[in-house]
Amino acid sequence: MISQSAPGKLYIAGEYAVVEPGHQAVLVAVDRFITVRITQAEDGGSADPAGHISSSLYEAQSLTWYRRPEDGVVMVDKQFNDYVVSAIRMVEQMVREAGDPLRYFDLDVSSELDDGSGHKLGLGSSSAVTVATVRAVARFYGLALDDMAVYKLALLATDAVQPIGSGGDIAASSFTGWVAYTSPDRAWLHRMRGIPDMGNAPGGSIEVNELVRMDWPLLSIRRLPAPRLTLSVGWTGSPASTPRLVADVQAHTRGAQDVAAYMAFLQESESCLSALIQALEDDDAEAIGLRIRQGRRLLLGLSRTSGIVIETPPLRRLVEIAQEHGAVAKSSGAGGGDCGIALCPPGTDAAAMRSAWESAGIQPLDLHVHVHDGADS
């Protein structure tokens, strides 16, 4: 049996702006995981072979998959967009391009990225399951992938399912630790793959193996040093849909009168993130705090411009309580619910802060920044 895990993520700053190509974000990987296990399918040699995918992420708990006769592409018994199936297809495309044989296998997914009753915590389960599947299937076929190759394959897989995301959560799950991320030129990527983009005709399609080896315009991912500030996380108990919130904000900032405000938001976010990354590299707690507060103000301004609620009342209370205890805090990710983060300087009474969160109906999460040691790369 092959087993590979990928961690969840949290945004520190740069959410919303990073969905635009060339814009930055800072994220962390956290120590809750999605694990993918693969075993050779028992019926792999039968006249009608099939593989199976089992996961609590599916309403039906399991899927049966088979291969399209003409090219061996994985197909499932239900037609729907699925990150696991897309990740399998992407890795197996590399296998086909190398001229190696495809095999049948059973795949099982287990997740720690919910509250135990099935409610997602906003830790990037879609990205984590994609990254874990890419790692597991690549290992099953004996493919050696570094973190950047894992990121690229996972982004290509998720782009086929939900193209609106920035890929920042994939970068954090692939590289782990504290990550500085700049989103790639998605239109270029679509042209390379021969996919029409924004009404434009597709370009020539190149092999996945070649695309993974290429430098992608605007893309940058690098591990940052961990600051001395301690990360604390609170969950509001209200799951939110990142794709829906991002789509709503983009739709409401495309009007003529809002374009200037949105462009100003992007420019100010870029300046804020550049300063935050420098502050993290310098381990300058005061400068980090200044940029976290600026990032929060930028999101509040975007909320006013778009009319979309990003910082809900529970998230606002989370921030206020953290500030009362000497920490800096903001919503994390798309907002609208889910999690908020607090960065606590040495000497912060984090236990008292978490107790106050609980009194306000906010669930503290026992999370720590996760850095892989290379064994799961």
XYZ file of C-alpha atoms in Angstrom:
377
model
C 0.000 0.000 0.000
C 1.123 3.515 -0.826
C 0.136 6.325 1.543
C 0.663 10.056 0.962
C -0.632 13.003 2.963
C -1.033 16.699 2.203
C -1.714 19.436 4.762
C -4.444 22.010 4.925
C -3.679 25.700 4.615
C -4.554 29.138 5.944
C -4.117 32.511 4.284
C -2.116 35.038 6.260
C -2.621 37.894 3.771
C -3.215 38.595 0.089
C -6.488 36.712 -0.379
C -8.682 38.034 -3.223
C -5.826 40.001 -4.818
C -3.899 36.780 -5.494
C -6.637 35.465 -7.799
C -5.360 38.040 -10.301
C -2.237 36.803 -12.162
C 1.029 38.189 -10.836
C -0.291 39.163 -7.413
C 1.096 37.906 -4.123
C -0.144 36.156 -0.999
C 1.367 34.662 2.130
C 0.023 31.344 3.405
C 0.886 28.642 5.898
C 0.403 24.892 5.812
C -1.190 23.504 8.974
C -0.910 20.141 10.697
C -4.220 18.644 9.680
C -4.081 16.404 6.674
C -5.824 14.589 3.904
C -4.330 11.144 3.346
C -4.610 9.127 0.135
C -3.867 5.393 0.155
C -3.469 3.315 -2.996
C -3.438 -0.439 -3.438
C -3.222 -2.485 -6.624
C -6.784 -3.341 -7.691
C -7.664 -6.988 -7.101
C -9.655 -7.186 -10.335
C -6.902 -5.563 -12.399
C -6.524 -8.673 -14.552
C -10.211 -9.476 -15.083
C -12.054 -9.217 -18.395
C -13.894 -6.108 -17.172
C -11.362 -4.368 -14.906
C -12.231 -1.422 -12.683
C -10.822 0.563 -9.817
C -12.535 2.120 -6.830
C -12.285 5.400 -4.958
C -13.633 5.545 -1.420
C -13.919 8.801 0.501
C -16.028 10.434 3.177
C -15.896 13.515 0.911
C -18.387 11.782 -1.401
C -22.066 11.622 -0.593
C -22.168 8.034 -1.866
C -18.873 7.238 -0.065
C -17.411 5.499 -3.123
C -16.959 5.619 -6.878
C -16.113 2.986 -9.447
C -13.761 3.981 -12.249
C -12.741 2.345 -15.480
C -10.709 3.244 -18.547
C -11.973 4.701 -21.803
C -11.176 2.056 -24.430
C -9.703 4.391 -27.027
C -7.055 6.058 -24.830
C -7.138 4.621 -21.303
C -8.319 7.879 -19.680
C -9.959 7.355 -16.292
C -13.760 7.589 -16.379
C -16.196 7.271 -13.459
C -19.640 5.785 -13.183
C -21.071 9.230 -12.398
C -20.324 12.284 -14.501
C -19.325 15.105 -12.192
C -16.341 17.341 -11.557
C -14.038 15.664 -9.072
C -10.583 16.702 -7.853
C -9.385 13.149 -7.199
C -10.339 11.902 -10.663
C -8.808 14.987 -12.277
C -5.540 14.481 -10.348
C -5.377 10.822 -11.415
C -5.911 11.829 -15.041
C -3.190 14.475 -14.903
C -0.521 12.181 -13.448
C -1.480 9.336 -15.773
C -1.145 11.695 -18.727
C 2.546 11.955 -17.826
C 2.716 8.155 -17.633
C 1.135 7.793 -21.080
C 3.456 10.403 -22.566
C 6.440 8.424 -21.262
C 5.096 5.306 -22.965
C 4.610 3.390 -19.717
C 1.629 1.069 -19.084
C -1.353 2.156 -17.011
C -2.623 0.043 -14.132
C -5.776 -0.328 -12.108
C -5.803 0.540 -8.427
C -8.101 1.268 -5.511
C -7.768 4.616 -3.799
C -8.988 5.612 -0.348
C -9.210 9.189 0.975
C -9.382 10.146 4.645
C -9.635 13.712 5.892
C -8.859 15.625 9.084
C -9.988 18.932 7.572
C -13.451 19.003 9.120
C -14.870 19.306 12.622
C -15.548 15.585 12.979
C -19.188 15.883 11.905
C -18.498 16.671 8.264
C -18.418 20.480 8.436
C -15.372 21.775 6.589
C -13.132 24.143 8.539
C -11.985 26.238 5.580
C -8.526 24.642 5.481
C -8.447 23.922 1.749
C -9.689 20.348 1.514
C -10.077 20.458 -2.280
C -6.460 21.497 -2.748
C -5.113 19.113 -0.126
C -6.897 16.107 -1.642
C -5.591 17.063 -5.081
C -2.001 17.388 -3.850
C -2.199 14.141 -1.875
C -3.648 12.308 -4.887
C -0.939 13.655 -7.197
C 1.761 12.497 -4.759
C 0.186 9.066 -4.246
C -0.479 8.279 -7.905
C 2.982 9.537 -8.921
C 4.567 7.274 -6.310
C 2.404 4.345 -7.483
C 3.910 4.777 -10.950
C 7.426 5.454 -9.701
C 7.504 9.113 -10.782
C 9.893 11.328 -8.810
C 8.325 14.777 -8.392
C 9.689 17.776 -6.532
C 7.368 20.232 -4.778
C 7.099 22.500 -7.824
C 6.109 19.618 -10.097
C 3.497 18.519 -7.543
C 2.121 22.071 -7.429
C 1.954 22.329 -11.225
C 0.185 18.995 -11.699
C -2.253 19.779 -8.884
C -2.993 23.221 -10.336
C -3.623 21.724 -13.773
C -5.948 19.174 -12.167
C -7.917 21.728 -10.154
C -8.080 24.103 -13.125
C -10.043 21.436 -14.983
C -12.594 21.350 -12.139
C -12.693 24.879 -10.684
C -10.616 27.423 -12.645
C -11.459 30.467 -10.512
C -8.967 29.767 -7.709
C -5.537 31.355 -7.367
C -3.608 28.170 -6.609
C -2.224 29.620 -3.380
C -3.729 26.848 -1.298
C -2.122 24.287 -3.627
C 1.251 26.002 -3.198
C 0.971 25.906 0.596
C -0.086 22.258 0.592
C 2.749 21.319 -1.796
C 5.622 23.333 -0.288
C 4.400 23.524 3.363
C 5.608 25.917 6.061
C 5.300 29.664 5.527
C 4.952 30.311 1.796
C 5.207 33.432 -0.378
C 3.179 32.860 -3.526
C 2.632 34.787 -6.753
C -0.103 33.449 -9.019
C 0.731 32.431 -12.607
C -0.624 33.764 -15.884
C -3.645 31.492 -16.253
C -4.407 32.710 -19.792
C -0.899 31.642 -20.887
C -1.439 28.283 -19.221
C -4.697 27.774 -21.095
C -3.041 28.662 -24.399
C -0.280 26.153 -23.744
C -2.868 23.476 -23.104
C -4.977 24.415 -26.118
C -7.929 25.595 -24.011
C -9.987 28.620 -25.152
C -9.667 31.429 -22.605
C -11.930 34.475 -22.261
C -13.295 33.998 -25.757
C -9.862 33.681 -27.369
C -9.008 30.830 -29.679
C -6.866 28.072 -28.151
C -3.198 27.815 -28.937
C -1.240 24.648 -29.586
C -1.446 21.931 -26.952
C 1.848 20.677 -25.500
C 2.518 17.566 -23.465
C 2.020 17.703 -19.712
C 5.594 16.486 -19.136
C 6.935 19.467 -21.071
C 4.538 21.925 -19.450
C 5.592 20.832 -15.973
C 9.253 21.362 -16.851
C 8.672 24.868 -18.236
C 8.925 28.128 -16.315
C 5.414 29.541 -15.929
C 5.073 33.293 -16.459
C 4.564 35.291 -13.230
C 4.584 32.179 -11.007
C 6.726 32.335 -7.886
C 6.660 30.045 -4.833
C 9.200 30.165 -2.035
C 9.412 29.073 1.559
C 9.697 31.890 4.112
C 11.375 31.717 7.530
C 8.942 31.233 10.402
C 8.581 34.358 12.556
C 8.734 34.323 16.345
C 5.051 35.243 16.410
C 2.801 32.302 17.290
C -0.164 31.485 15.074
C -3.560 30.970 16.709
C -6.679 30.046 14.745
C -10.365 30.365 15.517
C -13.288 28.854 13.577
C -16.595 30.692 13.418
C -18.623 27.531 12.868
C -19.994 28.874 9.569
C -18.555 27.158 6.475
C -18.143 29.434 3.451
C -17.796 28.778 -0.285
C -14.563 30.284 -1.573
C -15.430 29.940 -5.303
C -18.798 31.614 -4.772
C -17.380 34.485 -2.704
C -14.515 35.119 -5.133
C -16.911 35.045 -8.109
C -19.313 37.427 -6.347
C -16.567 39.903 -5.480
C -15.187 39.828 -9.019
C -18.653 40.293 -10.500
C -19.335 43.311 -8.275
C -15.977 44.984 -8.993
C -16.187 44.797 -12.784
C -18.596 47.731 -13.149
C -17.152 50.923 -14.645
C -17.383 52.907 -11.420
C -15.770 50.149 -9.369
C -12.826 49.321 -11.640
C -10.690 52.171 -10.318
C -11.352 51.146 -6.710
C -10.535 47.518 -7.501
C -7.312 48.440 -9.281
C -6.334 50.574 -6.284
C -7.049 47.582 -4.031
C -4.760 45.384 -6.134
C -1.981 47.974 -6.105
C -2.196 48.532 -2.356
C -2.355 44.793 -1.708
C 0.790 44.259 -3.755
C 2.611 46.928 -1.755
C 1.335 45.466 1.523
C 2.413 41.923 0.614
C 5.881 42.974 -0.514
C 6.372 44.744 2.819
C 4.932 41.786 4.763
C 7.263 39.310 3.055
C 10.229 41.521 3.849
C 9.075 41.836 7.471
C 8.780 38.040 7.730
C 12.261 37.586 6.308
C 13.547 40.114 8.875
C 11.423 38.582 11.686
C 10.259 42.130 12.461
C 7.204 41.601 14.660
C 6.153 45.252 14.637
C 6.311 45.478 10.835
C 4.481 42.145 10.475
C 1.694 43.425 12.700
C 1.469 46.663 10.731
C 0.984 44.757 7.470
C -1.541 42.326 8.933
C -3.634 45.278 10.078
C -3.247 46.876 6.651
C -4.331 43.637 4.988
C -7.466 43.608 7.116
C -8.274 47.221 6.192
C -7.850 46.408 2.507
C -10.314 43.522 2.785
C -12.821 45.717 4.608
C -12.508 48.272 1.812
C -13.017 45.571 -0.818
C -16.094 44.429 1.077
C -17.537 47.945 0.935
C -16.729 48.272 -2.768
C -18.210 44.919 -3.728
C -21.069 44.782 -1.254
C -19.996 41.250 -0.310
C -19.564 40.460 3.385
C -16.006 39.222 3.945
C -15.552 39.897 7.669
C -18.694 38.546 9.316
C -19.702 39.650 12.863
C -18.102 36.511 14.406
C -14.870 37.189 12.509
C -14.934 40.806 13.639
C -15.360 39.659 17.247
C -12.488 37.182 16.804
C -10.254 40.058 15.709
C -11.380 42.335 18.536
C -10.695 39.698 21.184
C -7.261 38.991 19.731
C -6.434 42.693 19.768
C -7.557 42.957 23.391
C -4.953 40.309 24.223
C -2.125 41.995 22.334
C -2.253 39.999 19.107
C -2.850 41.118 15.520
C -5.651 39.360 13.675
C -7.795 39.216 10.556
C -10.047 36.902 8.615
C -8.287 34.169 6.655
C -9.097 33.300 3.067
C -12.335 34.306 1.396
C -14.053 35.140 4.689
C -17.823 35.020 4.854
C -17.338 32.590 7.757
C -14.705 29.900 8.242
C -11.514 30.898 10.098
C -9.703 33.907 11.444
C -6.036 34.063 12.394
C -4.168 35.788 15.207
C -0.414 36.294 15.349
C 0.678 36.459 18.958
C 3.953 38.024 20.135
C 5.930 36.347 22.937
C 4.220 36.838 26.271
C 0.681 36.806 24.854
C -1.758 34.971 27.114
C -2.992 32.772 24.281
C -4.985 30.564 26.661
C -6.985 33.576 27.873
C -7.554 34.682 24.274
C -8.817 31.262 23.258
C -11.081 31.145 26.300
C -12.553 34.506 25.311
C -13.077 33.212 21.791
C -14.992 30.245 23.163
C -17.169 32.549 25.250
C -17.984 34.437 22.035
C -18.961 31.223 20.228
C -15.693 30.909 18.309
C -13.997 27.517 18.361
C -10.210 27.627 18.831
C -8.474 25.117 16.579
C -5.425 23.240 17.773
C -3.326 23.948 14.695
C 0.371 24.457 14.136
C 2.392 25.336 11.076
C 3.467 22.152 9.289
C 6.760 21.759 7.425
C 7.417 18.496 5.600
C 10.833 16.879 5.932
C 11.029 15.688 2.363
C 9.833 12.169 3.120
C 6.398 12.951 1.709
C 7.668 14.969 -1.254
